[in-house]
mmCIF file of C-alpha atoms and ligand atoms in Angstrom:
data_model
loop_
_atom_site.group_PDB
_atom_site.id
_atom_site.type_symbol
_atom_site.label_atom_id
_atom_site.label_comp_id
_atom_site.label_asym_id
_atom_site.label_seq_id
_atom_site.Cartn_x
_atom_site.Cartn_y
_atom_site.Cartn_z
ATOM 1 C CA MET A 20 7.392 -31.007 3.097
ATOM 2 C CA ASP A 21 5.379 -28.954 0.588
ATOM 3 C CA MET A 22 7.706 -26.168 -0.521
ATOM 4 C CA THR A 23 5.131 -23.859 -2.137
ATOM 5 C CA ILE A 24 4.483 -20.722 -0.202
ATOM 6 C CA LYS A 25 0.826 -20.293 0.598
ATOM 7 C CA LYS A 26 0.754 -18.266 3.807
ATOM 8 C CA ALA A 27 1.842 -14.840 4.933
ATOM 9 C CA VAL A 28 2.201 -14.004 8.609
ATOM 10 C CA ILE A 29 1.569 -10.340 9.343
ATOM 11 C CA PRO A 30 2.203 -9.271 12.946
ATOM 12 C CA VAL A 31 -0.180 -6.459 13.919
ATOM 13 C CA ALA A 32 -0.168 -6.687 17.701
ATOM 14 C CA GLY A 33 2.050 -3.633 18.314
ATOM 15 C CA LEU A 34 0.679 -0.670 20.221
ATOM 16 C CA GLY A 35 1.883 1.977 17.781
ATOM 17 C CA THR A 36 3.428 4.192 20.454
ATOM 18 C CA ARG A 37 5.558 5.983 17.830
ATOM 19 C CA PHE A 38 2.353 7.391 16.390
ATOM 20 C CA LEU A 39 0.460 8.558 19.444
ATOM 21 C CA PRO A 40 -2.011 10.215 19.777
ATOM 22 C CA ALA A 41 -3.234 9.086 16.310
ATOM 23 C CA THR A 42 -3.090 5.445 17.378
ATOM 24 C CA LYS A 43 -4.862 5.763 20.715
ATOM 25 C CA ALA A 44 -8.155 4.333 19.420
ATOM 26 C CA ILE A 45 -7.162 3.291 15.876
ATOM 27 C CA PRO A 46 -4.680 0.529 15.052
ATOM 28 C CA LYS A 47 -1.571 2.027 13.436
ATOM 29 C CA GLU A 48 -2.085 -0.380 10.522
ATOM 30 C CA MET A 49 -5.320 1.480 9.724
ATOM 31 C CA LEU A 50 -3.664 4.881 9.271
ATOM 32 C CA THR A 51 -4.348 6.028 5.739
ATOM 33 C CA ILE A 52 -1.869 6.711 2.975
ATOM 34 C CA VAL A 53 -3.777 8.598 0.246
ATOM 35 C CA ASP A 54 -6.928 6.427 0.112
ATOM 36 C CA ARG A 55 -6.180 3.147 1.815
ATOM 37 C CA PRO A 56 -4.861 1.950 5.161
ATOM 38 C CA THR A 57 -1.204 0.944 5.266
ATOM 39 C CA ILE A 58 -2.168 -2.686 5.936
ATOM 40 C CA GLN A 59 -3.953 -2.797 2.562
ATOM 41 C CA TYR A 60 -0.716 -1.923 0.740
ATOM 42 C CA ILE A 61 0.920 -4.823 2.594
ATOM 43 C CA VAL A 62 -1.909 -7.219 1.763
ATOM 44 C CA GLU A 63 -1.912 -6.151 -1.894
ATOM 45 C CA GLU A 64 1.816 -6.892 -2.099
ATOM 46 C CA VAL A 65 1.183 -10.347 -0.632
ATOM 47 C CA VAL A 66 -1.727 -11.036 -3.009
ATOM 48 C CA ALA A 67 0.341 -9.860 -5.992
ATOM 49 C CA SER A 68 2.882 -12.471 -4.883
ATOM 50 C CA ASN A 69 0.227 -15.217 -5.269
ATOM 51 C CA ILE A 70 -0.522 -15.652 -1.561
ATOM 52 C CA LYS A 71 -4.163 -15.736 -0.420
ATOM 53 C CA GLU A 72 -3.881 -16.996 3.169
ATOM 54 C CA VAL A 73 -2.985 -14.366 5.741
ATOM 55 C CA VAL A 74 -2.242 -15.118 9.372
ATOM 56 C CA LEU A 75 -2.646 -11.974 11.439
ATOM 57 C CA VAL A 76 -0.893 -11.968 14.777
ATOM 58 C CA SER A 77 -3.279 -9.697 16.566
ATOM 59 C CA ALA A 78 -4.115 -8.209 19.933
ATOM 60 C CA SER A 79 -7.165 -6.645 21.518
ATOM 61 C CA GLY A 80 -8.245 -3.373 19.910
ATOM 62 C CA LYS A 81 -7.257 -4.502 16.415
ATOM 63 C CA SER A 82 -10.613 -5.734 15.099
ATOM 64 C CA ALA A 83 -10.809 -2.844 12.590
ATOM 65 C CA ILE A 84 -8.151 -4.672 10.557
ATOM 66 C CA GLU A 85 -10.185 -7.886 10.279
ATOM 67 C CA ASN A 86 -13.312 -5.856 9.524
ATOM 68 C CA HIS A 87 -11.546 -3.989 6.745
ATOM 69 C CA PHE A 88 -10.923 -7.236 4.846
ATOM 70 C CA ASP A 89 -14.284 -8.782 5.701
ATOM 71 C CA TYR A 90 -17.515 -8.789 3.719
ATOM 72 C CA SER A 91 -19.793 -5.942 4.824
ATOM 73 C CA PHE A 92 -23.399 -6.811 4.031
ATOM 74 C CA GLU A 93 -24.745 -3.504 5.300
ATOM 75 C CA LEU A 94 -22.303 -1.358 3.326
ATOM 76 C CA GLU A 95 -22.602 -3.361 0.102
ATOM 77 C CA THR A 96 -26.417 -3.320 0.239
ATOM 78 C CA PHE A 97 -26.399 0.424 0.832
ATOM 79 C CA LEU A 98 -23.986 1.131 -2.017
ATOM 80 C CA SER A 99 -25.882 -1.052 -4.455
ATOM 81 C CA GLN A 100 -29.258 0.526 -3.518
ATOM 82 C CA LYS A 101 -27.781 3.969 -4.081
ATOM 83 C CA GLY A 102 -26.312 2.900 -7.418
ATOM 84 C CA LYS A 103 -22.757 3.682 -6.283
ATOM 85 C CA PHE A 104 -21.255 0.863 -8.311
ATOM 86 C CA GLU A 105 -17.692 2.158 -8.515
ATOM 87 C CA LEU A 106 -17.441 2.242 -4.720
ATOM 88 C CA LEU A 107 -19.201 -1.099 -4.462
ATOM 89 C CA ARG A 108 -16.613 -2.665 -6.731
ATOM 90 C CA GLU A 109 -13.794 -1.245 -4.603
ATOM 91 C CA VAL A 110 -15.334 -2.471 -1.338
ATOM 92 C CA ARG A 111 -16.010 -5.942 -2.789
ATOM 93 C CA HIS A 112 -12.482 -6.146 -4.147
ATOM 94 C CA ILE A 113 -11.070 -5.616 -0.637
ATOM 95 C CA SER A 114 -13.245 -8.315 0.938
ATOM 96 C CA ARG A 115 -12.209 -10.836 -1.719
ATOM 97 C CA LEU A 116 -8.475 -10.266 -1.477
ATOM 98 C CA ILE A 117 -7.562 -12.784 1.214
ATOM 99 C CA ASN A 118 -8.650 -15.367 3.749
ATOM 100 C CA ILE A 119 -7.661 -14.349 7.242
ATOM 101 C CA VAL A 120 -6.850 -16.418 10.273
ATOM 102 C CA SER A 121 -6.182 -14.410 13.413
ATOM 103 C CA VAL A 122 -3.952 -15.601 16.195
ATOM 104 C CA ARG A 123 -3.676 -13.688 19.447
ATOM 105 C CA GLN A 124 -0.320 -12.697 20.822
ATOM 106 C CA LYS A 125 -1.301 -12.572 24.435
ATOM 107 C CA GLU A 126 1.826 -10.845 25.707
ATOM 108 C CA PRO A 127 4.076 -8.323 23.927
ATOM 109 C CA LEU A 128 7.171 -10.528 23.976
ATOM 110 C CA GLY A 129 8.669 -9.451 20.668
ATOM 111 C CA LEU A 130 8.623 -10.205 16.943
ATOM 112 C CA GLY A 131 10.117 -13.672 17.414
ATOM 113 C CA HIS A 132 7.356 -14.522 19.852
ATOM 114 C CA ALA A 133 4.717 -13.161 17.435
ATOM 115 C CA VAL A 134 5.975 -15.541 14.748
ATOM 116 C CA MET A 135 6.196 -18.422 17.231
ATOM 117 C CA VAL A 136 2.478 -18.254 18.098
ATOM 118 C CA THR A 137 1.572 -18.976 14.455
ATOM 119 C CA GLU A 138 3.213 -22.410 14.437
ATOM 120 C CA THR A 139 0.044 -24.491 14.574
ATOM 121 C CA VAL A 140 -1.604 -22.414 11.849
ATOM 122 C CA VAL A 141 1.421 -22.324 9.541
ATOM 123 C CA GLY A 142 2.338 -25.976 9.969
ATOM 124 C CA ASP A 143 5.251 -27.746 8.304
ATOM 125 C CA GLU A 144 5.702 -25.542 5.260
ATOM 126 C CA PRO A 145 7.665 -22.428 4.304
ATOM 127 C CA PHE A 146 5.904 -19.098 4.752
ATOM 128 C CA VAL A 147 6.538 -15.385 4.538
ATOM 129 C CA VAL A 148 6.546 -12.808 7.298
ATOM 130 C CA VAL A 149 5.710 -9.246 6.323
ATOM 131 C CA LEU A 150 5.957 -6.347 8.756
ATOM 132 C CA GLY A 151 3.333 -3.649 8.424
ATOM 133 C CA ASP A 152 5.708 -0.759 9.144
ATOM 134 C CA ASP A 153 7.827 -1.350 6.059
ATOM 135 C CA LEU A 154 6.162 -0.396 2.800
ATOM 136 C CA VAL A 155 7.999 -1.225 -0.401
ATOM 137 C CA ASP A 156 7.239 0.599 -3.623
ATOM 138 C CA SER A 157 8.521 -1.530 -6.477
ATOM 139 C CA GLU A 158 7.651 -2.730 -9.943
ATOM 140 C CA VAL A 159 7.861 -6.416 -8.961
ATOM 141 C CA PRO A 160 6.399 -6.957 -5.469
ATOM 142 C CA CYS A 161 9.202 -7.377 -2.925
ATOM 143 C CA VAL A 162 7.674 -10.596 -1.541
ATOM 144 C CA TYR A 163 7.506 -12.032 -5.059
ATOM 145 C CA GLN A 164 11.174 -11.174 -5.676
ATOM 146 C CA MET A 165 12.062 -13.026 -2.468
ATOM 147 C CA ILE A 166 9.952 -16.082 -3.288
ATOM 148 C CA LYS A 167 11.859 -16.390 -6.552
ATOM 149 C CA VAL A 168 15.144 -16.460 -4.628
ATOM 150 C CA PHE A 169 13.696 -18.984 -2.163
ATOM 151 C CA ASN A 170 12.469 -21.267 -4.943
ATOM 152 C CA ARG A 171 15.963 -21.356 -6.384
ATOM 153 C CA LEU A 172 17.924 -21.795 -3.136
ATOM 154 C CA GLN A 173 15.311 -23.618 -1.016
ATOM 155 C CA GLU A 174 16.562 -21.931 2.151
ATOM 156 C CA SER A 175 15.254 -19.036 4.244
ATOM 157 C CA VAL A 176 15.728 -15.547 2.814
ATOM 158 C CA VAL A 177 15.618 -12.147 4.537
ATOM 159 C CA ALA A 178 15.250 -8.868 2.654
ATOM 160 C CA VAL A 179 17.999 -6.331 3.266
ATOM 161 C CA GLU A 180 18.979 -2.846 2.239
ATOM 162 C CA ARG A 181 22.047 -0.735 2.955
ATOM 163 C CA VAL A 182 21.526 1.912 5.629
ATOM 164 C CA PRO A 183 23.837 4.682 6.890
ATOM 165 C CA HIS A 184 26.297 3.115 9.324
ATOM 166 C CA SER A 185 25.110 5.478 12.084
ATOM 167 C CA GLU A 186 21.652 3.846 11.879
ATOM 168 C CA VAL A 187 22.589 0.162 12.214
ATOM 169 C CA ASN A 188 21.351 0.194 15.816
ATOM 170 C CA ARG A 189 17.758 0.480 14.565
ATOM 171 C CA TYR A 190 17.781 -2.797 12.608
ATOM 172 C CA GLY A 191 18.680 -6.432 12.496
ATOM 173 C CA ILE A 192 22.060 -6.427 10.733
ATOM 174 C CA VAL A 193 23.363 -9.162 8.458
ATOM 175 C CA GLU A 194 27.020 -10.036 7.878
ATOM 176 C CA GLY A 195 27.813 -12.255 4.927
ATOM 177 C CA GLU A 196 29.407 -12.789 1.538
ATOM 178 C CA GLU A 197 27.810 -11.762 -1.715
ATOM 179 C CA ILE A 198 27.550 -14.990 -3.734
ATOM 180 C CA GLU A 199 25.749 -13.496 -6.707
ATOM 181 C CA LYS A 200 24.475 -10.032 -7.470
ATOM 182 C CA GLY A 201 22.261 -8.960 -4.560
ATOM 183 C CA VAL A 202 22.304 -12.355 -2.790
ATOM 184 C CA PHE A 203 24.397 -12.845 0.347
ATOM 185 C CA LYS A 204 25.171 -16.028 2.229
ATOM 186 C CA VAL A 205 24.620 -15.021 5.837
ATOM 187 C CA ARG A 206 27.478 -15.544 8.273
ATOM 188 C CA ARG A 207 25.973 -13.790 11.300
ATOM 189 C CA LEU A 208 22.980 -11.705 12.326
ATOM 190 C CA ILE A 209 22.870 -9.167 15.131
ATOM 191 C CA GLU A 210 19.767 -7.380 16.364
ATOM 192 C CA LYS A 211 20.230 -3.623 16.776
ATOM 193 C CA PRO A 212 24.019 -3.608 17.218
ATOM 194 C CA SER A 213 25.863 -0.469 18.251
ATOM 195 C CA PRO A 214 27.852 0.781 15.232
ATOM 196 C CA ASN A 215 31.193 -0.351 16.698
ATOM 197 C CA VAL A 216 30.062 -4.004 16.865
ATOM 198 C CA THR A 217 29.789 -4.576 13.106
ATOM 199 C CA ARG A 218 31.229 -3.213 9.888
ATOM 200 C CA SER A 219 28.168 -4.319 7.945
ATOM 201 C CA ASN A 220 25.374 -1.919 7.060
ATOM 202 C CA LEU A 221 23.050 -4.516 5.525
ATOM 203 C CA ALA A 222 19.805 -3.996 7.434
ATOM 204 C CA ILE A 223 16.890 -6.407 7.521
ATOM 205 C CA ILE A 224 13.685 -4.786 6.382
ATOM 206 C CA GLY A 225 10.377 -6.361 7.247
ATOM 207 C CA ARG A 226 10.207 -9.186 4.691
ATOM 208 C CA TYR A 227 11.221 -12.778 5.421
ATOM 209 C CA VAL A 228 10.736 -16.117 3.664
ATOM 210 C CA LEU A 229 11.164 -18.737 6.345
ATOM 211 C CA ARG A 230 11.462 -22.471 6.384
ATOM 212 C CA PRO A 231 9.395 -24.103 9.172
ATOM 213 C CA GLU A 232 12.591 -25.033 11.029
ATOM 214 C CA ILE A 233 12.455 -21.457 12.317
ATOM 215 C CA PHE A 234 9.863 -22.595 14.873
ATOM 216 C CA SER A 235 12.186 -24.991 16.681
ATOM 217 C CA SER A 236 14.883 -22.349 16.500
ATOM 218 C CA LEU A 237 12.523 -19.761 18.030
ATOM 219 C CA LYS A 238 11.733 -22.106 20.906
ATOM 220 C CA ARG A 239 15.426 -22.279 21.739
ATOM 221 C CA THR A 240 15.884 -18.502 21.533
ATOM 222 C CA LEU A 241 16.280 -16.649 24.804
ATOM 223 C CA PRO A 242 15.041 -13.092 25.266
ATOM 224 C CA GLY A 243 17.498 -10.685 23.646
ATOM 225 C CA ILE A 244 17.707 -6.936 23.322
ATOM 226 C CA GLY A 245 14.791 -5.186 25.043
ATOM 227 C CA GLY A 246 13.985 -8.428 26.894
ATOM 228 C CA GLU A 247 12.108 -9.617 23.778
ATOM 229 C CA ILE A 248 12.360 -12.830 21.794
ATOM 230 C CA GLN A 249 13.980 -11.560 18.621
ATOM 231 C CA LEU A 250 13.374 -13.110 15.210
ATOM 232 C CA THR A 251 16.904 -11.998 14.275
ATOM 233 C CA ASP A 252 18.372 -14.059 17.145
ATOM 234 C CA ALA A 253 16.350 -17.105 16.084
ATOM 235 C CA LEU A 254 17.651 -16.680 12.517
ATOM 236 C CA ASP A 255 21.174 -16.486 13.913
ATOM 237 C CA ASN A 256 20.544 -19.857 15.582
ATOM 238 C CA LEU A 257 19.041 -21.251 12.392
ATOM 239 C CA ARG A 258 22.025 -20.306 10.212
ATOM 240 C CA LYS A 259 24.240 -22.486 12.392
ATOM 241 C CA GLU A 260 22.275 -25.510 11.124
ATOM 242 C CA ARG A 261 21.090 -24.501 7.674
ATOM 243 C CA SER A 262 22.132 -22.005 5.039
ATOM 244 C CA LEU A 263 20.432 -18.647 5.204
ATOM 245 C CA TYR A 264 20.446 -15.923 2.569
ATOM 246 C CA ALA A 265 19.943 -12.166 2.487
ATOM 247 C CA TYR A 266 18.536 -10.536 -0.608
ATOM 248 C CA GLU A 267 18.952 -6.911 -1.637
ATOM 249 C CA PHE A 268 15.553 -6.278 -3.197
ATOM 250 C CA ASN A 269 14.722 -3.861 -5.993
ATOM 251 C CA GLY A 270 12.449 -1.081 -4.823
ATOM 252 C CA ARG A 271 12.109 1.785 -2.414
ATOM 253 C CA ARG A 272 11.341 1.117 1.236
ATOM 254 C CA PHE A 273 9.457 3.462 3.547
ATOM 255 C CA ASP A 274 9.355 3.169 7.307
ATOM 256 C CA ALA A 275 5.660 3.934 7.645
ATOM 257 C CA GLY A 276 5.881 3.407 11.411
ATOM 258 C CA ASP A 277 7.828 6.640 11.680
ATOM 259 C CA LYS A 278 6.288 10.095 11.200
ATOM 260 C CA LEU A 279 8.765 11.286 8.561
ATOM 261 C CA GLY A 280 8.759 7.931 6.761
ATOM 262 C CA PHE A 281 4.973 7.996 6.720
ATOM 263 C CA LEU A 282 4.967 11.472 5.178
ATOM 264 C CA LYS A 283 7.484 10.432 2.514
ATOM 265 C CA ALA A 284 5.347 7.410 1.657
ATOM 266 C CA THR A 285 2.259 9.610 1.465
ATOM 267 C CA VAL A 286 3.914 11.997 -0.995
ATOM 268 C CA THR A 287 5.339 9.197 -3.150
ATOM 269 C CA TYR A 288 2.102 7.180 -3.324
ATOM 270 C CA ALA A 289 0.061 10.344 -3.919
ATOM 271 C CA LEU A 290 2.283 11.310 -6.863
ATOM 272 C CA GLU A 291 1.755 7.828 -8.337
ATOM 273 C CA HIS A 292 -2.006 7.813 -7.773
ATOM 274 C CA PRO A 293 -4.049 7.801 -11.012
ATOM 275 C CA ASP A 294 -6.768 10.170 -9.703
ATOM 276 C CA VAL A 295 -4.805 12.777 -7.787
ATOM 277 C CA GLY A 296 -1.178 12.316 -8.924
ATOM 278 C CA ALA A 297 -0.979 15.016 -11.612
ATOM 279 C CA GLU A 298 -2.714 17.736 -9.601
ATOM 280 C CA PHE A 299 -0.765 16.811 -6.505
ATOM 281 C CA ALA A 300 2.493 17.155 -8.453
ATOM 282 C CA ASN A 301 1.515 20.727 -9.367
ATOM 283 C CA TYR A 302 0.709 21.455 -5.760
ATOM 284 C CA ILE A 303 4.050 20.050 -4.561
ATOM 285 C CA LYS A 304 5.891 22.205 -7.104
ATOM 286 C CA THR A 305 4.104 25.323 -5.843
ATOM 287 C CA VAL A 306 4.869 24.471 -2.236
ATOM 288 C CA ALA A 307 8.513 23.635 -2.996
ATOM 289 C CA SER A 308 9.135 26.812 -4.991
ATOM 290 C CA ALA A 309 7.870 28.917 -2.062
ATOM 291 C CA LEU A 310 10.352 27.319 0.374
HETATM 292 C C1 LIG B 425 12.152 -5.322 13.548
HETATM 293 C C2 LIG B 425 13.236 -6.391 13.577
HETATM 294 C C3 LIG B 425 14.522 -5.857 12.967
HETATM 295 C C4 LIG B 425 14.246 -5.326 11.560
HETATM 296 C C5 LIG B 425 13.104 -4.296 11.584
HETATM 297 C C6 LIG B 425 12.697 -3.918 10.176
HETATM 298 O O1 LIG B 425 12.517 -4.286 14.411
HETATM 299 O O2 LIG B 425 13.455 -6.794 14.912
HETATM 300 O O3 LIG B 425 15.483 -6.875 12.910
HETATM 301 O O4 LIG B 425 15.423 -4.752 11.032
HETATM 302 O O5 LIG B 425 11.950 -4.828 12.241
HETATM 303 O O6 LIG B 425 11.717 -2.928 10.168
HETATM 304 P P1 LIG B 425 11.482 -3.160 14.933
HETATM 305 O O7 LIG B 425 11.384 -2.151 13.825
HETATM 306 O O8 LIG B 425 10.206 -3.848 15.218
HETATM 307 O O9 LIG B 425 12.131 -2.572 16.162
#
């Protein structure tokens, strides 16, 4: 088995009901934070982690995502005729970021199912899964941090962060022992437990490095909470056969699938933006002082 990580699976089949009405005709992954759609932040993290092959798990109504990363002859010709070279460079940059393969998830049967349908495209090699709702702002890309852990341990790794205990029922929760700073050997995983079921508050955020054995584990996984095939449940099966690790990454995570999380991400990325950051900071100060 080739153990270099070449592919990233990005599930984008979800309907985005948490963001209606904005997502009625536009995929939620195309909602803009400052000047680019959220999916572009995800793809840039993947590319900065040396991955060029992206497997989108898609559904009908999501073609805007593929188009965003595609070459646009019409647009590039127009921009070059008008002499708008700065914009042309930006548009070209996007179309050269990645190669995309799209796989259809024909039924909404859960995250585990979304990963399962990529088996023939991924093949017998480790890969990463990145969820579009979780944006991570960090110096070293979160996926890259995880690949480093994977390369050392050669076993699957999930990214985790501590959440308030009252919120464990929103996440896949990991129980385990810390074997070195920030790395846990996983003993058990539970998808969206009620707070009285676990003492752990280590929540999986949407970054996974998976060995291909996950596919056979997924096939054995029965529908879990919500009647969906849960990736967390498949990982809980996998850890019975192989070691599995959780990694507390360095960085700040935003739940961009949630209205408040999206706003927080917008403010943070705007403050960091080279063009608008300084002026936006002044504006925020004015607004805050009037509160
Ligand atoms: C999914 C996973 C969950 C994980 C979460 C991270 O849940 O099932 O284990 O903690 O992503 O964002 P979802 O947010 O799709 O309900």
